[in-house]
Amino acid sequence: MKKIYYLKTCDTCRRILKEFDTSLFELQEIKSNPITAKQLDELYQLTKSYEVLFSKRAKKYKQMDLKNQSLSEKDYRQLILDEYTFLKRPVIVNNNEVLVGNTKKRVDKP
């Protein structure tokens, strides 16, 4: 499977998508087409962690005071399913490899 989960309003996602050939990837814009529980669970199988897929930089993270709560993997999963901004992006799935987030070290691989 070759898939990219991204947000079209995210400048970083747009920059990353311009930097490499996405023609072999299926693109899924997560605001208009939210990630499903099945898709999220498939990502979990590759990362072995919902926390890795969770964005602590999302505005709602601070608004909901999640920093001061003890969150479980189950909590991270549900938060991502409830609010698209909690999915760290972009998430690039290249067969059995998954790259999560936008640090230069992670982005240089595909």
JSON list of C-alpha atoms in Angstrom, two decimals:
[
{"chain": "A", "resi": 1, "resn": "MET", "atom": "CA", "xyz": [0.00, 0.00, 0.00]},
{"chain": "A", "resi": 2, "resn": "LYS", "atom": "CA", "xyz": [1.21, 3.47, -0.88]},
{"chain": "A", "resi": 3, "resn": "LYS", "atom": "CA", "xyz": [-0.85, 6.17, 0.74]},
{"chain": "A", "resi": 4, "resn": "ILE", "atom": "CA", "xyz": [-0.48, 9.68, 2.09]},
{"chain": "A", "resi": 5, "resn": "TYR", "atom": "CA", "xyz": [-2.77, 11.17, 4.72]},
{"chain": "A", "resi": 6, "resn": "TYR", "atom": "CA", "xyz": [-2.52, 14.96, 4.62]},
{"chain": "A", "resi": 7, "resn": "LEU", "atom": "CA", "xyz": [-4.33, 18.23, 5.22]},
{"chain": "A", "resi": 8, "resn": "LYS", "atom": "CA", "xyz": [-4.67, 20.51, 2.19]},
{"chain": "A", "resi": 9, "resn": "THR", "atom": "CA", "xyz": [-4.65, 23.66, 4.32]},
{"chain": "A", "resi": 10, "resn": "CYS", "atom": "CA", "xyz": [-1.34, 22.73, 5.94]},
{"chain": "A", "resi": 11, "resn": "ASP", "atom": "CA", "xyz": [1.58, 24.61, 4.38]},
{"chain": "A", "resi": 12, "resn": "THR", "atom": "CA", "xyz": [4.04, 21.96, 5.50]},
{"chain": "A", "resi": 13, "resn": "CYS", "atom": "CA", "xyz": [1.99, 19.16, 3.94]},
{"chain": "A", "resi": 14, "resn": "ARG", "atom": "CA", "xyz": [1.77, 21.07, 0.65]},
{"chain": "A", "resi": 15, "resn": "ARG", "atom": "CA", "xyz": [5.53, 21.69, 0.65]},
{"chain": "A", "resi": 16, "resn": "ILE", "atom": "CA", "xyz": [6.30, 18.03, 1.35]},
{"chain": "A", "resi": 17, "resn": "LEU", "atom": "CA", "xyz": [3.90, 16.82, -1.35]},
{"chain": "A", "resi": 18, "resn": "LYS", "atom": "CA", "xyz": [5.63, 19.09, -3.88]},
{"chain": "A", "resi": 19, "resn": "GLU", "atom": "CA", "xyz": [9.06, 17.72, -2.96]},
{"chain": "A", "resi": 20, "resn": "PHE", "atom": "CA", "xyz": [8.56, 14.19, -4.24]},
{"chain": "A", "resi": 21, "resn": "ASP", "atom": "CA", "xyz": [6.62, 12.25, -6.83]},
{"chain": "A", "resi": 22, "resn": "THR", "atom": "CA", "xyz": [3.24, 11.30, -5.40]},
{"chain": "A", "resi": 23, "resn": "SER", "atom": "CA", "xyz": [1.91, 9.70, -8.58]},
{"chain": "A", "resi": 24, "resn": "LEU", "atom": "CA", "xyz": [2.25, 6.18, -7.14]},
{"chain": "A", "resi": 25, "resn": "PHE", "atom": "CA", "xyz": [0.53, 7.14, -3.88]},
{"chain": "A", "resi": 26, "resn": "GLU", "atom": "CA", "xyz": [-3.14, 7.35, -3.02]},
{"chain": "A", "resi": 27, "resn": "LEU", "atom": "CA", "xyz": [-3.77, 10.74, -1.40]},
{"chain": "A", "resi": 28, "resn": "GLN", "atom": "CA", "xyz": [-6.35, 11.15, 1.35]},
{"chain": "A", "resi": 29, "resn": "GLU", "atom": "CA", "xyz": [-7.20, 14.65, 2.55]},
{"chain": "A", "resi": 30, "resn": "ILE", "atom": "CA", "xyz": [-8.19, 14.08, 6.18]},
{"chain": "A", "resi": 31, "resn": "LYS", "atom": "CA", "xyz": [-10.54, 17.04, 6.64]},
{"chain": "A", "resi": 32, "resn": "SER", "atom": "CA", "xyz": [-12.83, 16.23, 3.72]},
{"chain": "A", "resi": 33, "resn": "ASN", "atom": "CA", "xyz": [-12.28, 12.46, 4.00]},
{"chain": "A", "resi": 34, "resn": "PRO", "atom": "CA", "xyz": [-11.54, 11.65, 7.67]},
{"chain": "A", "resi": 35, "resn": "ILE", "atom": "CA", "xyz": [-9.46, 8.67, 8.61]},
{"chain": "A", "resi": 36, "resn": "THR", "atom": "CA", "xyz": [-11.55, 5.63, 9.50]},
{"chain": "A", "resi": 37, "resn": "ALA", "atom": "CA", "xyz": [-11.10, 3.37, 12.51]},
{"chain": "A", "resi": 38, "resn": "LYS", "atom": "CA", "xyz": [-9.92, 0.60, 10.17]},
{"chain": "A", "resi": 39, "resn": "GLN", "atom": "CA", "xyz": [-7.33, 2.85, 8.53]},
{"chain": "A", "resi": 40, "resn": "LEU", "atom": "CA", "xyz": [-6.10, 4.09, 11.90]},
{"chain": "A", "resi": 41, "resn": "ASP", "atom": "CA", "xyz": [-5.79, 0.52, 13.15]},
{"chain": "A", "resi": 42, "resn": "GLU", "atom": "CA", "xyz": [-3.78, -0.37, 10.02]},
{"chain": "A", "resi": 43, "resn": "LEU", "atom": "CA", "xyz": [-1.41, 2.50, 10.81]},
{"chain": "A", "resi": 44, "resn": "TYR", "atom": "CA", "xyz": [-1.16, 1.23, 14.36]},
{"chain": "A", "resi": 45, "resn": "GLN", "atom": "CA", "xyz": [-0.05, -2.17, 13.04]},
{"chain": "A", "resi": 46, "resn": "LEU", "atom": "CA", "xyz": [2.87, -0.42, 11.32]},
{"chain": "A", "resi": 47, "resn": "THR", "atom": "CA", "xyz": [3.81, 1.99, 14.14]},
{"chain": "A", "resi": 48, "resn": "LYS", "atom": "CA", "xyz": [2.74, -0.08, 17.19]},
{"chain": "A", "resi": 49, "resn": "SER", "atom": "CA", "xyz": [1.58, 3.17, 18.82]},
{"chain": "A", "resi": 50, "resn": "TYR", "atom": "CA", "xyz": [-1.34, 5.56, 18.52]},
{"chain": "A", "resi": 51, "resn": "GLU", "atom": "CA", "xyz": [0.70, 8.14, 20.43]},
{"chain": "A", "resi": 52, "resn": "VAL", "atom": "CA", "xyz": [3.23, 8.25, 17.57]},
{"chain": "A", "resi": 53, "resn": "LEU", "atom": "CA", "xyz": [0.35, 9.16, 15.24]},
{"chain": "A", "resi": 54, "resn": "PHE", "atom": "CA", "xyz": [-0.98, 11.82, 17.61]},
{"chain": "A", "resi": 55, "resn": "SER", "atom": "CA", "xyz": [-0.16, 15.50, 17.16]},
{"chain": "A", "resi": 56, "resn": "LYS", "atom": "CA", "xyz": [0.55, 17.30, 20.40]},
{"chain": "A", "resi": 57, "resn": "ARG", "atom": "CA", "xyz": [0.96, 20.50, 18.36]},
{"chain": "A", "resi": 58, "resn": "ALA", "atom": "CA", "xyz": [-2.75, 20.69, 17.49]},
{"chain": "A", "resi": 59, "resn": "LYS", "atom": "CA", "xyz": [-4.51, 23.75, 18.90]},
{"chain": "A", "resi": 60, "resn": "LYS", "atom": "CA", "xyz": [-7.17, 21.58, 20.51]},
{"chain": "A", "resi": 61, "resn": "TYR", "atom": "CA", "xyz": [-4.47, 19.73, 22.48]},
{"chain": "A", "resi": 62, "resn": "LYS", "atom": "CA", "xyz": [-3.83, 22.91, 24.44]},
{"chain": "A", "resi": 63, "resn": "GLN", "atom": "CA", "xyz": [-7.49, 23.98, 24.50]},
{"chain": "A", "resi": 64, "resn": "MET", "atom": "CA", "xyz": [-8.56, 20.65, 25.97]},
{"chain": "A", "resi": 65, "resn": "ASP", "atom": "CA", "xyz": [-5.65, 20.73, 28.48]},
{"chain": "A", "resi": 66, "resn": "LEU", "atom": "CA", "xyz": [-4.59, 17.26, 27.36]},
{"chain": "A", "resi": 67, "resn": "LYS", "atom": "CA", "xyz": [-1.00, 17.97, 28.38]},
{"chain": "A", "resi": 68, "resn": "ASN", "atom": "CA", "xyz": [-2.03, 17.66, 32.02]},
{"chain": "A", "resi": 69, "resn": "GLN", "atom": "CA", "xyz": [-3.91, 14.40, 31.54]},
{"chain": "A", "resi": 70, "resn": "SER", "atom": "CA", "xyz": [-2.58, 10.88, 31.54]},
{"chain": "A", "resi": 71, "resn": "LEU", "atom": "CA", "xyz": [-3.64, 9.53, 28.15]},
{"chain": "A", "resi": 72, "resn": "SER", "atom": "CA", "xyz": [-3.69, 5.86, 27.21]},
{"chain": "A", "resi": 73, "resn": "GLU", "atom": "CA", "xyz": [-3.26, 4.38, 23.74]},
{"chain": "A", "resi": 74, "resn": "LYS", "atom": "CA", "xyz": [-7.05, 3.94, 23.69]},
{"chain": "A", "resi": 75, "resn": "ASP", "atom": "CA", "xyz": [-7.45, 7.68, 24.45]},
{"chain": "A", "resi": 76, "resn": "TYR", "atom": "CA", "xyz": [-5.06, 8.68, 21.64]},
{"chain": "A", "resi": 77, "resn": "ARG", "atom": "CA", "xyz": [-6.96, 6.45, 19.21]},
{"chain": "A", "resi": 78, "resn": "GLN", "atom": "CA", "xyz": [-10.33, 7.93, 20.11]},
{"chain": "A", "resi": 79, "resn": "LEU", "atom": "CA", "xyz": [-9.06, 11.52, 20.01]},
{"chain": "A", "resi": 80, "resn": "ILE", "atom": "CA", "xyz": [-7.65, 11.00, 16.49]},
{"chain": "A", "resi": 81, "resn": "LEU", "atom": "CA", "xyz": [-10.95, 9.51, 15.33]},
{"chain": "A", "resi": 82, "resn": "ASP", "atom": "CA", "xyz": [-12.94, 12.34, 16.93]},
{"chain": "A", "resi": 83, "resn": "GLU", "atom": "CA", "xyz": [-10.84, 15.23, 15.61]},
{"chain": "A", "resi": 84, "resn": "TYR", "atom": "CA", "xyz": [-8.84, 15.15, 12.35]},
{"chain": "A", "resi": 85, "resn": "THR", "atom": "CA", "xyz": [-6.34, 17.76, 13.62]},
{"chain": "A", "resi": 86, "resn": "PHE", "atom": "CA", "xyz": [-5.01, 15.24, 16.15]},
{"chain": "A", "resi": 87, "resn": "LEU", "atom": "CA", "xyz": [-3.52, 13.08, 13.38]},
{"chain": "A", "resi": 88, "resn": "LYS", "atom": "CA", "xyz": [0.12, 14.03, 13.00]},
{"chain": "A", "resi": 89, "resn": "ARG", "atom": "CA", "xyz": [0.70, 14.86, 9.38]},
{"chain": "A", "resi": 90, "resn": "PRO", "atom": "CA", "xyz": [1.56, 13.98, 6.85]},
{"chain": "A", "resi": 91, "resn": "VAL", "atom": "CA", "xyz": [1.45, 10.25, 7.33]},
{"chain": "A", "resi": 92, "resn": "ILE", "atom": "CA", "xyz": [3.19, 8.53, 4.43]},
{"chain": "A", "resi": 93, "resn": "VAL", "atom": "CA", "xyz": [2.71, 4.80, 4.03]},
{"chain": "A", "resi": 94, "resn": "ASN", "atom": "CA", "xyz": [5.16, 3.23, 1.60]},
{"chain": "A", "resi": 95, "resn": "ASN", "atom": "CA", "xyz": [4.33, -0.47, 1.62]},
{"chain": "A", "resi": 96, "resn": "ASN", "atom": "CA", "xyz": [5.34, -1.66, 5.12]},
{"chain": "A", "resi": 97, "resn": "GLU", "atom": "CA", "xyz": [7.13, 1.55, 6.08]},
{"chain": "A", "resi": 98, "resn": "VAL", "atom": "CA", "xyz": [5.34, 4.49, 7.62]},
{"chain": "A", "resi": 99, "resn": "LEU", "atom": "CA", "xyz": [6.70, 8.00, 8.03]},
{"chain": "A", "resi": 100, "resn": "VAL", "atom": "CA", "xyz": [4.81, 10.17, 10.49]},
{"chain": "A", "resi": 101, "resn": "GLY", "atom": "CA", "xyz": [5.14, 13.92, 10.81]},
{"chain": "A", "resi": 102, "resn": "ASN", "atom": "CA", "xyz": [7.16, 16.52, 9.05]},
{"chain": "A", "resi": 103, "resn": "THR", "atom": "CA", "xyz": [10.67, 16.58, 10.46]},
{"chain": "A", "resi": 104, "resn": "LYS", "atom": "CA", "xyz": [13.31, 16.77, 7.74]},
{"chain": "A", "resi": 105, "resn": "LYS", "atom": "CA", "xyz": [14.83, 13.45, 8.88]},
{"chain": "A", "resi": 106, "resn": "ARG", "atom": "CA", "xyz": [11.50, 11.69, 8.30]},
{"chain": "A", "resi": 107, "resn": "VAL", "atom": "CA", "xyz": [10.63, 13.47, 5.09]},
{"chain": "A", "resi": 108, "resn": "ASP", "atom": "CA", "xyz": [13.86, 12.73, 3.22]},
{"chain": "A", "resi": 109, "resn": "LYS", "atom": "CA", "xyz": [13.14, 8.97, 2.99]},
{"chain": "A", "resi": 110, "resn": "PRO", "atom": "CA", "xyz": [10.42, 8.53, 0.31]}
]
